[in-house]
Structures are given as C-alpha cells and as structure tokens.
Amino acid sequence: MVKICCIGAGYVGGPTMAVIALKCPSVEVAVVDISVPRIAAWNSDQLPIYEPGLDGVVKQCRGKNLFFSTDVEKHVSEADIVFVSVNTPTKTRGLGAGKAADLTYWESAARMIADVSKSDKIVVEKSTVPVKTAEAIEKILTHNSKGIKFQILSNPEFLAEGTAISDLFNPDRVLIGGRETPEGQKAIQALKDVYAQWVPEDRILTTNLWSAELSKLAANAFLAQRISSVNAMSALCEATGANVKQVSFAVGTDTRIGPKFLNASVGFGGSCFQKDILNLVYICECNGLPEVAEYWKQVIKINDYQKNRFVNRVVASMFNTVSNKKIAILGFAFKKDTGDTRETPAIDVCKGLLGDKARLSIYDPQVTEDQIQRDLTMNKFDWDHPLHLQPMSPTTVKQVSVVWDAYEATKDAHGVCILTEWDEFKDLDFQRIYDNMQKPAFVFDGRNIIDVDKLREIGFIVYSIGKPLDPWLKDMPAVA
Ligand SMILES: NC(=O)C1=CN([C@@H]2O[C@H](COP(=O)(O)OP(=O)(O)OC[C@H]3O[C@@H](n4cnc5c(N)ncnc54)[C@H](O)[C@@H]3O)[C@@H](O)[C@H]2O)C=CC1
Ligand SMILES: O=C(O)[C@H]1O[C@H](OP(=O)(O)OP(=O)(O)OC[C@H]2O[C@@H](n3ccc(=O)[nH]c3=O)[C@H](O)[C@@H]2O)[C@H](O)[C@@H](O)[C@@H]1O
C-alpha cells in the first residue's frame, strides 16, 4: 500500500489529501500539523475550515485511509510520498522584506524530513514557492540524509477556496514538475499514478521543476491581473457613464479573452494573489529585470487604488465625513462560500472608515467576532503564520461591533457597504432595511450584486462599482 503524508493541514493540505484518500482507496493518507487545535478540529465534527462538500468527503474516508495527526515525525518516516503544504508568508523583516517569500516553515519541514527518514522518499512541493526552491530543498535533504535518496517534485495547487472540492474532483490540469533524470521521471510517474485514478491523463501535465514552480506564480499573476484590468476599467466607467458589467460582458465574449474572472469588485483578496505577485516581483528584481518587476507591481497598485477609491466614495458621498456615523458592513470574508479573511479587502475598507472615525457594525455569515477583531488589529502579513505563532490581539477595536444578522447590522445605520458577494445579500428585504436606516440612506455595493434601479426606487442613494453614477455622486471626487 502506498503511504502518503502531507505536512500542513490547512486550506490546501486538508481538502487535497481528503480527495486523494477518497479517490484512491488503496492509498493511506496521513495529514500532519504542528497545530494541536487544528488537528483536533479535523478529527471532530466541526472541521477547521468551511468549504462546501468537504464534510462529506472527510466523513467517508476519515479513520479508513485518511488520518489527521500531530505525530509529524512518525507519519513522515513511514511515508513513500511526502507532500509539504506549509505556510509560505511574505517576509516582514530583513532581506526582501515586504516582498520575498519567507521559507522558514518549509526549511524546518525539510530538515525534519531529512532527520527522521529511514527510507527513500518523494518530496512534493505543494505550497507555492519561489522558482528554484526545489534546488534549495534538495541541498537541505541531501546534506543531511545519511545516504537516503530523495526526489523533489513540484506539484502546485490551483484550487480556489469556496470551490475547492469541485476543483479537486475536476481540475483543469494537474501539474507535476521533476528532474529530467531517470530517477526524476520515475518519481513523476509515481505521483502521476496517484492522480490518474480520477484525473484524465491528458490533463496531467509534466514539466521540468522550474517551469512547474514558475507556472503557479504566473497563473496567479495572470488571474489577479484580469481583476486589476477590469477594476481599472471600472474607474473609467464611472468617469464616462459606461457600465462595467456591459463592458466586461462585451470584452469577455471574445473567445480569445473569455468571460470568466472579469467581475469588477472592491478589490481582490485571499491569501495568495498579493503574496505570490510580491514574490514574483522580488524574483524579477533578483534576476535583474526591473521593468518586468514594475509591470507586475502595477497589478497590486491598482488593487490598493480600488480599495482606497471605495473608501473615498463612501466618505465623500456622506458629506465628507463618517465620524461617529454607523456604517453597516455586509460581508467580511474575501469571497463568498468561505470563512477565510486572509487579505480580505474588507480589512482595508474597514480600517479606512475607522480612520475617518466611523462606527462599524459588521455581519458575515461565516466569520466570527474574534476573527474580525484580530484582523483589524493585526499587522500586515502577520496572519500568514501558523495560528499558534500569530500575535494575539491585545486590544479590541471599540468602534466595531459584530452581529449575526444583516438587519441588525443595518438598523439605524447611515450607510451600508457590501464587501462580500454572499448569495443571501441579494435576497435581503431592502425596503425593510431602508425603513430602519437614517436618511439619506446610502448603499455602497463593492460586489455589484444588488439591483441598483430597485434600490433607487426605494429611496437609497446607491453606488455600485463601475456603474453609471447616482446624480448625488456625480460631482464628487472619485479619489478625494
Ligand atoms: N489557500 C489556498 O487556496 C491556496 C494556497 N496555496 C499555497 O499552499 C500553501 C499553504 O496554504 P494554506 O493551506 O492556505 O495555509 P494554511 O495556513 O491554511 O495551512 C498551513 C499549515 O501548515 C502548518 N505548518 C506550518 N509549519 C509546519 C511544520 N513545520 N510542520 C507541520 N505543520 C506546519 C500550519 O500550522 C498550518 O496549519 C501556501 O504556500 C499557499 O500559498 C496554493 C493554492 C491555493
Ligand atoms: O493560489 C491560490 O491561493 C489560489 O488563488 C486563487 O483562488 P482564491 O484566492 O481562493 O479565490 P479566487 O476565486 O481566485 O478569488 C480571489 C479574489 O479575487 C476576487 N475576484 C475574483 C474574480 C473576479 O472576477 N473578480 C474578483 O474581484 C474574489 O472576490 C477574491 O477576493 C486562484 O483562483 C486559485 O487558482 C489559486 O490556487
């Protein structure tokens, strides 16, 4: 029986290994982590992450061929294939601070693998890492290995949160990079055999190591670039009277461009787009390519601009001050169908409004008060470390209350900001909300999910990203 161990039981390690266990009953899969509460949650009825369909998959395999454990060393030493899916945060100090990937967790995992291994192993990079990381990992493993042979593969993950299970069941492609030696090709084949149990062969791509590592960074950069492109257009739409939904539909019907990932928004969030582009920028700079670095940096600059622009629209519309005004925030997660708040645009928007002394009442169906308070007090990039190593927030933000109902959040509010596209927000009774708000009542839709005309009929002053402006907003500066 092939034994797989995955180091890191997070958003990637948990779901990917659960699906491998489900699709490959003859493979034994152990997912290990240094975080005791996380492993306890994986072994309970309340999984540590919210992901549609995940519960069912875990329940079918847990205790049969899928195990969650904190006994990292035991499972690593017994495994034939070791996936490493640990955090790769942005460095906050020293060389490359604010851009380069911090490989501390990766390096410590690699050293531990070298220490505890007693048999040859395939080590798979599942985390997103800088190009050439495999070379560094190879050095760590072979310098400490007591004659044991390791083959390193790069097998980046392309799942998106909220759709992880369907993405894993039916991936556009699985990418496996390895050494172009007979041993490297043998290792590629061994991993290919695992995926081939459910992924059609023509969707399993094999490349050299560096192409696989770079393709992951490139794919995220291209995806984020599409969003920044449509968001840049949204600003121009507001200035000219064009409607960004109509523009992106017209543009996306060109089969060379395609319709997906062209929704204008308050900005992209999530744990990876910004981190991976910063990493790409740093790699370009290190390789003497400042023009290429500058090109990709712009994707992040537009994303920051879009978040600022949204805050400025809110403040400018409400008589240039939100001081002591209650603003309802609907949605805090970085996208719908997840409780994940890492790099969510809601953090920047809330901080911007708090900077103007607003009082915030926040509702998100999947995010807890504790998480929101931590997010609003944590320093940039601190969130991307294992939970028990993150600083605890010593204070709470007093001007923030977190409630469990959209109607409660909007009661007596002056304005409503929609920051996550949860389906339930589309079906809210906006007449009821209007009746219970201060007047004039404002709605700022950062996700373009509401029916603007209907809300204007009710009496709201409405701003919806990239849509023709309400007469109220027309003469106000987009960026104050
Ligand atoms: N979240 C996502 O949707 C995607 C993430 N990725 C990449 O996958 C990697 C992991 O991301 P997530 O799963 O989101 O992170 P995560 O923070 O949810 O999980 C990482 C886990 O690794 C554990 N860990 C860290 N060092 C360890 C060690 N030495 N031994 C044992 N466990 C250790 C942490 O306690 C944590 O539970 C990152 O490189 C990320 O860029 C790639 C594709 C999608
Ligand atoms: O490496 C990763 O971590 C993953 O990053 C993204 O997945 P994820 O961040 O989970 O979610 P996305 O659906 O890509 O959304 C990212 C952000 O972009 C925003 N977005 C997305 C699409 C769009 O048209 N407009 C838009 O503003 C979303 O609201 C969200 O804030 C990629 O889609 C995955 O392929 C990749 O594996």
PDB file of N, CA, C and O in Angstrom, residues 134-187:
ATOM      1  N   ALA A 134      13.119  24.182  -5.139  1.00  0.00           N
ATOM      2  CA  ALA A 134      13.415  22.748  -5.133  1.00  0.00           C
ATOM      3  C   ALA A 134      14.918  22.509  -5.011  1.00  0.00           C
ATOM      4  O   ALA A 134      15.352  21.548  -4.370  1.00  0.00           O
ATOM      5  N   GLU A 135      15.694  23.417  -5.617  1.00  0.00           N
ATOM      6  CA  GLU A 135      17.153  23.246  -5.555  1.00  0.00           C
ATOM      7  C   GLU A 135      17.634  23.388  -4.105  1.00  0.00           C
ATOM      8  O   GLU A 135      18.439  22.590  -3.621  1.00  0.00           O
ATOM      9  N   ALA A 136      17.097  24.408  -3.423  1.00  0.00           N
ATOM     10  CA  ALA A 136      17.487  24.637  -2.025  1.00  0.00           C
ATOM     11  C   ALA A 136      17.039  23.455  -1.157  1.00  0.00           C
ATOM     12  O   ALA A 136      17.793  22.977  -0.300  1.00  0.00           O
ATOM     13  N   ILE A 137      15.831  22.971  -1.407  1.00  0.00           N
ATOM     14  CA  ILE A 137      15.305  21.857  -0.601  1.00  0.00           C
ATOM     15  C   ILE A 137      16.152  20.605  -0.826  1.00  0.00           C
ATOM     16  O   ILE A 137      16.500  19.885   0.115  1.00  0.00           O
ATOM     17  N   GLU A 138      16.513  20.392  -2.093  1.00  0.00           N
ATOM     18  CA  GLU A 138      17.360  19.244  -2.435  1.00  0.00           C
ATOM     19  C   GLU A 138      18.655  19.278  -1.627  1.00  0.00           C
ATOM     20  O   GLU A 138      19.106  18.276  -1.082  1.00  0.00           O
ATOM     21  N   LYS A 139      19.229  20.495  -1.534  1.00  0.00           N
ATOM     22  CA  LYS A 139      20.504  20.631  -0.807  1.00  0.00           C
ATOM     23  C   LYS A 139      20.306  20.281   0.664  1.00  0.00           C
ATOM     24  O   LYS A 139      21.113  19.568   1.255  1.00  0.00           O
ATOM     25  N   ILE A 140      19.230  20.789   1.252  1.00  0.00           N
ATOM     26  CA  ILE A 140      18.980  20.509   2.680  1.00  0.00           C
ATOM     27  C   ILE A 140      18.806  19.000   2.884  1.00  0.00           C
ATOM     28  O   ILE A 140      19.382  18.408   3.792  1.00  0.00           O
ATOM     29  N   LEU A 141      18.027  18.380   2.000  1.00  0.00           N
ATOM     30  CA  LEU A 141      17.742  16.953   2.174  1.00  0.00           C
ATOM     31  C   LEU A 141      18.997  16.107   1.965  1.00  0.00           C
ATOM     32  O   LEU A 141      19.297  15.217   2.758  1.00  0.00           O
ATOM     33  N   THR A 142      19.752  16.414   0.902  1.00  0.00           N
ATOM     34  CA  THR A 142      20.868  15.523   0.589  1.00  0.00           C
ATOM     35  C   THR A 142      22.050  15.733   1.534  1.00  0.00           C
ATOM     36  O   THR A 142      22.808  14.807   1.791  1.00  0.00           O
ATOM     37  N   HIS A 143      22.191  16.939   2.105  1.00  0.00           N
ATOM     38  CA  HIS A 143      23.300  17.155   3.032  1.00  0.00           C
ATOM     39  C   HIS A 143      23.072  16.495   4.385  1.00  0.00           C
ATOM     40  O   HIS A 143      23.978  16.377   5.184  1.00  0.00           O
ATOM     41  N   ASN A 144      21.844  16.112   4.648  1.00  0.00           N
ATOM     42  CA  ASN A 144      21.549  15.555   5.976  1.00  0.00           C
ATOM     43  C   ASN A 144      21.027  14.132   5.919  1.00  0.00           C
ATOM     44  O   ASN A 144      20.512  13.614   6.894  1.00  0.00           O
ATOM     45  N   SER A 145      21.155  13.478   4.753  1.00  0.00           N
ATOM     46  CA  SER A 145      20.277  12.322   4.572  1.00  0.00           C
ATOM     47  C   SER A 145      20.844  10.943   4.889  1.00  0.00           C
ATOM     48  O   SER A 145      20.145   9.973   4.734  1.00  0.00           O
ATOM     49  N   LYS A 146      22.016  10.844   5.298  1.00  0.00           N
ATOM     50  CA  LYS A 146      22.617   9.540   5.642  1.00  0.00           C
ATOM     51  C   LYS A 146      22.464   8.509   4.520  1.00  0.00           C
ATOM     52  O   LYS A 146      22.068   7.366   4.749  1.00  0.00           O
ATOM     53  N   GLY A 147      22.622   8.973   3.281  1.00  0.00           N
ATOM     54  CA  GLY A 147      22.571   8.030   2.145  1.00  0.00           C
ATOM     55  C   GLY A 147      21.172   7.738   1.617  1.00  0.00           C
ATOM     56  O   GLY A 147      21.012   6.999   0.650  1.00  0.00           O
ATOM     57  N   ILE A 148      20.162   8.299   2.251  1.00  0.00           N
ATOM     58  CA  ILE A 148      18.792   8.065   1.760  1.00  0.00           C
ATOM     59  C   ILE A 148      18.558   8.942   0.528  1.00  0.00           C
ATOM     60  O   ILE A 148      19.008  10.083   0.471  1.00  0.00           O
ATOM     61  N   LYS A 149      17.814   8.396  -0.461  1.00  0.00           N
ATOM     62  CA  LYS A 149      17.625   9.148  -1.710  1.00  0.00           C
ATOM     63  C   LYS A 149      16.274   9.870  -1.694  1.00  0.00           C
ATOM     64  O   LYS A 149      15.245   9.274  -1.371  1.00  0.00           O
ATOM     65  N   PHE A 150      16.333  11.140  -2.055  1.00  0.00           N
ATOM     66  CA  PHE A 150      15.102  11.933  -2.138  1.00  0.00           C
ATOM     67  C   PHE A 150      14.927  12.429  -3.564  1.00  0.00           C
ATOM     68  O   PHE A 150      15.892  12.858  -4.194  1.00  0.00           O
ATOM     69  N   GLN A 151      13.703  12.370  -4.061  1.00  0.00           N
ATOM     70  CA  GLN A 151      13.389  13.034  -5.332  1.00  0.00           C
ATOM     71  C   GLN A 151      12.415  14.165  -5.020  1.00  0.00           C
ATOM     72  O   GLN A 151      11.411  13.946  -4.339  1.00  0.00           O
ATOM     73  N   ILE A 152      12.723  15.361  -5.520  1.00  0.00           N
ATOM     74  CA  ILE A 152      11.832  16.503  -5.264  1.00  0.00           C
ATOM     75  C   ILE A 152      10.939  16.707  -6.481  1.00  0.00           C
ATOM     76  O   ILE A 152      11.431  16.733  -7.616  1.00  0.00           O
ATOM     77  N   LEU A 153       9.653  16.865  -6.229  1.00  0.00           N
ATOM     78  CA  LEU A 153       8.720  17.206  -7.301  1.00  0.00           C
ATOM     79  C   LEU A 153       8.032  18.519  -6.960  1.00  0.00           C
ATOM     80  O   LEU A 153       7.827  18.831  -5.781  1.00  0.00           O
ATOM     81  N   SER A 154       7.676  19.258  -7.980  1.00  0.00           N
ATOM     82  CA  SER A 154       6.835  20.439  -7.771  1.00  0.00           C
ATOM     83  C   SER A 154       5.442  20.094  -8.286  1.00  0.00           C
ATOM     84  O   SER A 154       5.283  19.699  -9.437  1.00  0.00           O
ATOM     85  N   ASN A 155       4.448  20.204  -7.400  1.00  0.00           N
ATOM     86  CA  ASN A 155       3.072  19.868  -7.791  1.00  0.00           C
ATOM     87  C   ASN A 155       2.147  20.952  -7.215  1.00  0.00           C
ATOM     88  O   ASN A 155       1.410  20.743  -6.273  1.00  0.00           O
ATOM     89  N   PRO A 156       2.241  22.175  -7.806  1.00  0.00           N
ATOM     90  CA  PRO A 156       1.490  23.295  -7.232  1.00  0.00           C
ATOM     91  C   PRO A 156      -0.011  23.054  -7.282  1.00  0.00           C
ATOM     92  O   PRO A 156      -0.493  22.295  -8.125  1.00  0.00           O
ATOM     93  N   GLU A 157      -0.715  23.714  -6.360  1.00  0.00           N
ATOM     94  CA  GLU A 157      -2.162  23.519  -6.261  1.00  0.00           C
ATOM     95  C   GLU A 157      -2.888  24.728  -6.856  1.00  0.00           C
ATOM     96  O   GLU A 157      -2.538  25.858  -6.587  1.00  0.00           O
ATOM     97  N   PHE A 158      -3.915  24.439  -7.655  1.00  0.00           N
ATOM     98  CA  PHE A 158      -4.650  25.525  -8.319  1.00  0.00           C
ATOM     99  C   PHE A 158      -6.072  25.695  -7.793  1.00  0.00           C
ATOM    100  O   PHE A 158      -6.858  26.454  -8.364  1.00  0.00           O
ATOM    101  N   LEU A 159      -6.439  24.975  -6.721  1.00  0.00           N
ATOM    102  CA  LEU A 159      -7.823  25.080  -6.236  1.00  0.00           C
ATOM    103  C   LEU A 159      -8.115  26.498  -5.770  1.00  0.00           C
ATOM    104  O   LEU A 159      -7.226  27.229  -5.345  1.00  0.00           O
ATOM    105  N   ALA A 160      -9.387  26.882  -5.882  1.00  0.00           N
ATOM    106  CA  ALA A 160      -9.824  28.158  -5.309  1.00  0.00           C
ATOM    107  C   ALA A 160     -10.716  27.848  -4.115  1.00  0.00           C
ATOM    108  O   ALA A 160     -11.437  26.844  -4.110  1.00  0.00           O
ATOM    109  N   GLU A 161     -10.656  28.694  -3.099  1.00  0.00           N
ATOM    110  CA  GLU A 161     -11.478  28.457  -1.916  1.00  0.00           C
ATOM    111  C   GLU A 161     -12.950  28.671  -2.258  1.00  0.00           C
ATOM    112  O   GLU A 161     -13.290  29.482  -3.117  1.00  0.00           O
ATOM    113  N   GLY A 162     -13.788  27.927  -1.572  1.00  0.00           N
ATOM    114  CA  GLY A 162     -15.228  28.018  -1.857  1.00  0.00           C
ATOM    115  C   GLY A 162     -15.649  27.005  -2.908  1.00  0.00           C
ATOM    116  O   GLY A 162     -16.789  26.571  -2.947  1.00  0.00           O
ATOM    117  N   THR A 163     -14.696  26.638  -3.787  1.00  0.00           N
ATOM    118  CA  THR A 163     -14.988  25.616  -4.812  1.00  0.00           C
ATOM    119  C   THR A 163     -13.905  24.533  -4.779  1.00  0.00           C
ATOM    120  O   THR A 163     -13.693  23.830  -5.772  1.00  0.00           O
ATOM    121  N   ALA A 164     -13.229  24.409  -3.640  1.00  0.00           N
ATOM    122  CA  ALA A 164     -12.059  23.520  -3.569  1.00  0.00           C
ATOM    123  C   ALA A 164     -12.414  22.088  -3.962  1.00  0.00           C
ATOM    124  O   ALA A 164     -11.670  21.451  -4.717  1.00  0.00           O
ATOM    125  N   ILE A 165     -13.534  21.584  -3.450  1.00  0.00           N
ATOM    126  CA  ILE A 165     -13.827  20.168  -3.696  1.00  0.00           C
ATOM    127  C   ILE A 165     -14.135  19.929  -5.178  1.00  0.00           C
ATOM    128  O   ILE A 165     -13.582  18.999  -5.794  1.00  0.00           O
ATOM    129  N   SER A 166     -14.941  20.793  -5.780  1.00  0.00           N
ATOM    130  CA  SER A 166     -15.205  20.555  -7.208  1.00  0.00           C
ATOM    131  C   SER A 166     -13.949  20.807  -8.046  1.00  0.00           C
ATOM    132  O   SER A 166     -13.707  20.122  -9.036  1.00  0.00           O
ATOM    133  N   ASP A 167     -13.126  21.765  -7.640  1.00  0.00           N
ATOM    134  CA  ASP A 167     -11.860  21.997  -8.370  1.00  0.00           C
ATOM    135  C   ASP A 167     -10.965  20.753  -8.295  1.00  0.00           C
ATOM    136  O   ASP A 167     -10.304  20.384  -9.265  1.00  0.00           O
ATOM    137  N   LEU A 168     -10.949  20.119  -7.110  1.00  0.00           N
ATOM    138  CA  LEU A 168     -10.088  18.937  -6.940  1.00  0.00           C
ATOM    139  C   LEU A 168     -10.658  17.710  -7.658  1.00  0.00           C
ATOM    140  O   LEU A 168      -9.915  16.906  -8.212  1.00  0.00           O
ATOM    141  N   PHE A 169     -11.986  17.596  -7.658  1.00  0.00           N
ATOM    142  CA  PHE A 169     -12.613  16.466  -8.364  1.00  0.00           C
ATOM    143  C   PHE A 169     -12.374  16.574  -9.872  1.00  0.00           C
ATOM    144  O   PHE A 169     -12.209  15.586 -10.555  1.00  0.00           O
ATOM    145  N   ASN A 170     -12.405  17.816 -10.351  1.00  0.00           N
ATOM    146  CA  ASN A 170     -12.399  18.016 -11.798  1.00  0.00           C
ATOM    147  C   ASN A 170     -11.436  19.144 -12.177  1.00  0.00           C
ATOM    148  O   ASN A 170     -11.850  20.190 -12.664  1.00  0.00           O
ATOM    149  N   PRO A 171     -10.137  18.944 -11.964  1.00  0.00           N
ATOM    150  CA  PRO A 171      -9.194  20.049 -12.187  1.00  0.00           C
ATOM    151  C   PRO A 171      -8.987  20.349 -13.673  1.00  0.00           C
ATOM    152  O   PRO A 171      -9.067  19.427 -14.500  1.00  0.00           O
ATOM    153  N   ASP A 172      -8.742  21.622 -13.995  1.00  0.00           N
ATOM    154  CA  ASP A 172      -8.396  21.973 -15.389  1.00  0.00           C
ATOM    155  C   ASP A 172      -7.118  21.235 -15.779  1.00  0.00           C
ATOM    156  O   ASP A 172      -6.964  20.796 -16.901  1.00  0.00           O
ATOM    157  N   ARG A 173      -6.206  21.168 -14.838  1.00  0.00           N
ATOM    158  CA  ARG A 173      -4.965  20.397 -15.048  1.00  0.00           C
ATOM    159  C   ARG A 173      -4.322  20.116 -13.696  1.00  0.00           C
ATOM    160  O   ARG A 173      -4.569  20.827 -12.711  1.00  0.00           O
ATOM    161  N   VAL A 174      -3.501  19.049 -13.710  1.00  0.00           N
ATOM    162  CA  VAL A 174      -2.614  18.783 -12.574  1.00  0.00           C
ATOM    163  C   VAL A 174      -1.213  18.957 -13.149  1.00  0.00           C
ATOM    164  O   VAL A 174      -0.919  18.470 -14.238  1.00  0.00           O
ATOM    165  N   LEU A 175      -0.380  19.698 -12.427  1.00  0.00           N
ATOM    166  CA  LEU A 175       0.949  19.995 -12.964  1.00  0.00           C
ATOM    167  C   LEU A 175       2.009  19.312 -12.083  1.00  0.00           C
ATOM    168  O   LEU A 175       2.006  19.484 -10.866  1.00  0.00           O
ATOM    169  N   ILE A 176       2.872  18.548 -12.733  1.00  0.00           N
ATOM    170  CA  ILE A 176       3.938  17.879 -11.973  1.00  0.00           C
ATOM    171  C   ILE A 176       5.280  18.181 -12.642  1.00  0.00           C
ATOM    172  O   ILE A 176       5.484  17.870 -13.818  1.00  0.00           O
ATOM    173  N   GLY A 177       6.155  18.823 -11.878  1.00  0.00           N
ATOM    174  CA  GLY A 177       7.492  19.108 -12.396  1.00  0.00           C
ATOM    175  C   GLY A 177       8.513  18.262 -11.666  1.00  0.00           C
ATOM    176  O   GLY A 177       8.384  18.032 -10.457  1.00  0.00           O
ATOM    177  N   GLY A 178       9.519  17.776 -12.402  1.00  0.00           N
ATOM    178  CA  GLY A 178      10.558  16.970 -11.747  1.00  0.00           C
ATOM    179  C   GLY A 178      11.858  17.053 -12.514  1.00  0.00           C
ATOM    180  O   GLY A 178      11.946  17.696 -13.569  1.00  0.00           O
ATOM    181  N   ARG A 179      12.858  16.443 -11.968  1.00  0.00           N
ATOM    182  CA  ARG A 179      14.167  16.377 -12.612  1.00  0.00           C
ATOM    183  C   ARG A 179      14.083  15.570 -13.907  1.00  0.00           C
ATOM    184  O   ARG A 179      13.329  14.593 -13.982  1.00  0.00           O
ATOM    185  N   GLU A 180      14.916  15.978 -14.890  1.00  0.00           N
ATOM    186  CA  GLU A 180      14.863  15.273 -16.177  1.00  0.00           C
ATOM    187  C   GLU A 180      15.840  14.092 -16.195  1.00  0.00           C
ATOM    188  O   GLU A 180      16.504  13.834 -17.186  1.00  0.00           O
ATOM    189  N   THR A 181      15.956  13.413 -15.079  1.00  0.00           N
ATOM    190  CA  THR A 181      16.818  12.235 -14.960  1.00  0.00           C
ATOM    191  C   THR A 181      15.915  11.004 -14.902  1.00  0.00           C
ATOM    192  O   THR A 181      14.717  11.141 -14.623  1.00  0.00           O
ATOM    193  N   PRO A 182      16.453   9.799 -15.094  1.00  0.00           N
ATOM    194  CA  PRO A 182      15.589   8.611 -14.975  1.00  0.00           C
ATOM    195  C   PRO A 182      14.906   8.534 -13.610  1.00  0.00           C
ATOM    196  O   PRO A 182      13.723   8.221 -13.514  1.00  0.00           O
ATOM    197  N   GLU A 183      15.637   8.904 -12.524  1.00  0.00           N
ATOM    198  CA  GLU A 183      15.028   8.846 -11.174  1.00  0.00           C
ATOM    199  C   GLU A 183      13.918   9.887 -11.048  1.00  0.00           C
ATOM    200  O   GLU A 183      12.867   9.620 -10.461  1.00  0.00           O
ATOM    201  N   GLY A 184      14.189  11.073 -11.632  1.00  0.00           N
ATOM    202  CA  GLY A 184      13.186  12.146 -11.589  1.00  0.00           C
ATOM    203  C   GLY A 184      11.929  11.720 -12.338  1.00  0.00           C
ATOM    204  O   GLY A 184      10.797  11.916 -11.864  1.00  0.00           O
ATOM    205  N   GLN A 185      12.109  11.109 -13.501  1.00  0.00           N
ATOM    206  CA  GLN A 185      10.960  10.690 -14.319  1.00  0.00           C
ATOM    207  C   GLN A 185      10.176   9.575 -13.614  1.00  0.00           C
ATOM    208  O   GLN A 185       8.951   9.536 -13.682  1.00  0.00           O
ATOM    209  N   LYS A 186      10.901   8.722 -12.896  1.00  0.00           N
ATOM    210  CA  LYS A 186      10.235   7.642 -12.154  1.00  0.00           C
ATOM    211  C   LYS A 186       9.355   8.232 -11.039  1.00  0.00           C
ATOM    212  O   LYS A 186       8.226   7.785 -10.794  1.00  0.00           O
ATOM    213  N   ALA A 187       9.888   9.263 -10.393  1.00  0.00           N
ATOM    214  CA  ALA A 187       9.119   9.912  -9.312  1.00  0.00           C
ATOM    215  C   ALA A 187       7.870  10.595  -9.894  1.00  0.00           C
ATOM    216  O   ALA A 187       6.773  10.505  -9.326  1.00  0.00           O
TER     217      ALA A 187
END
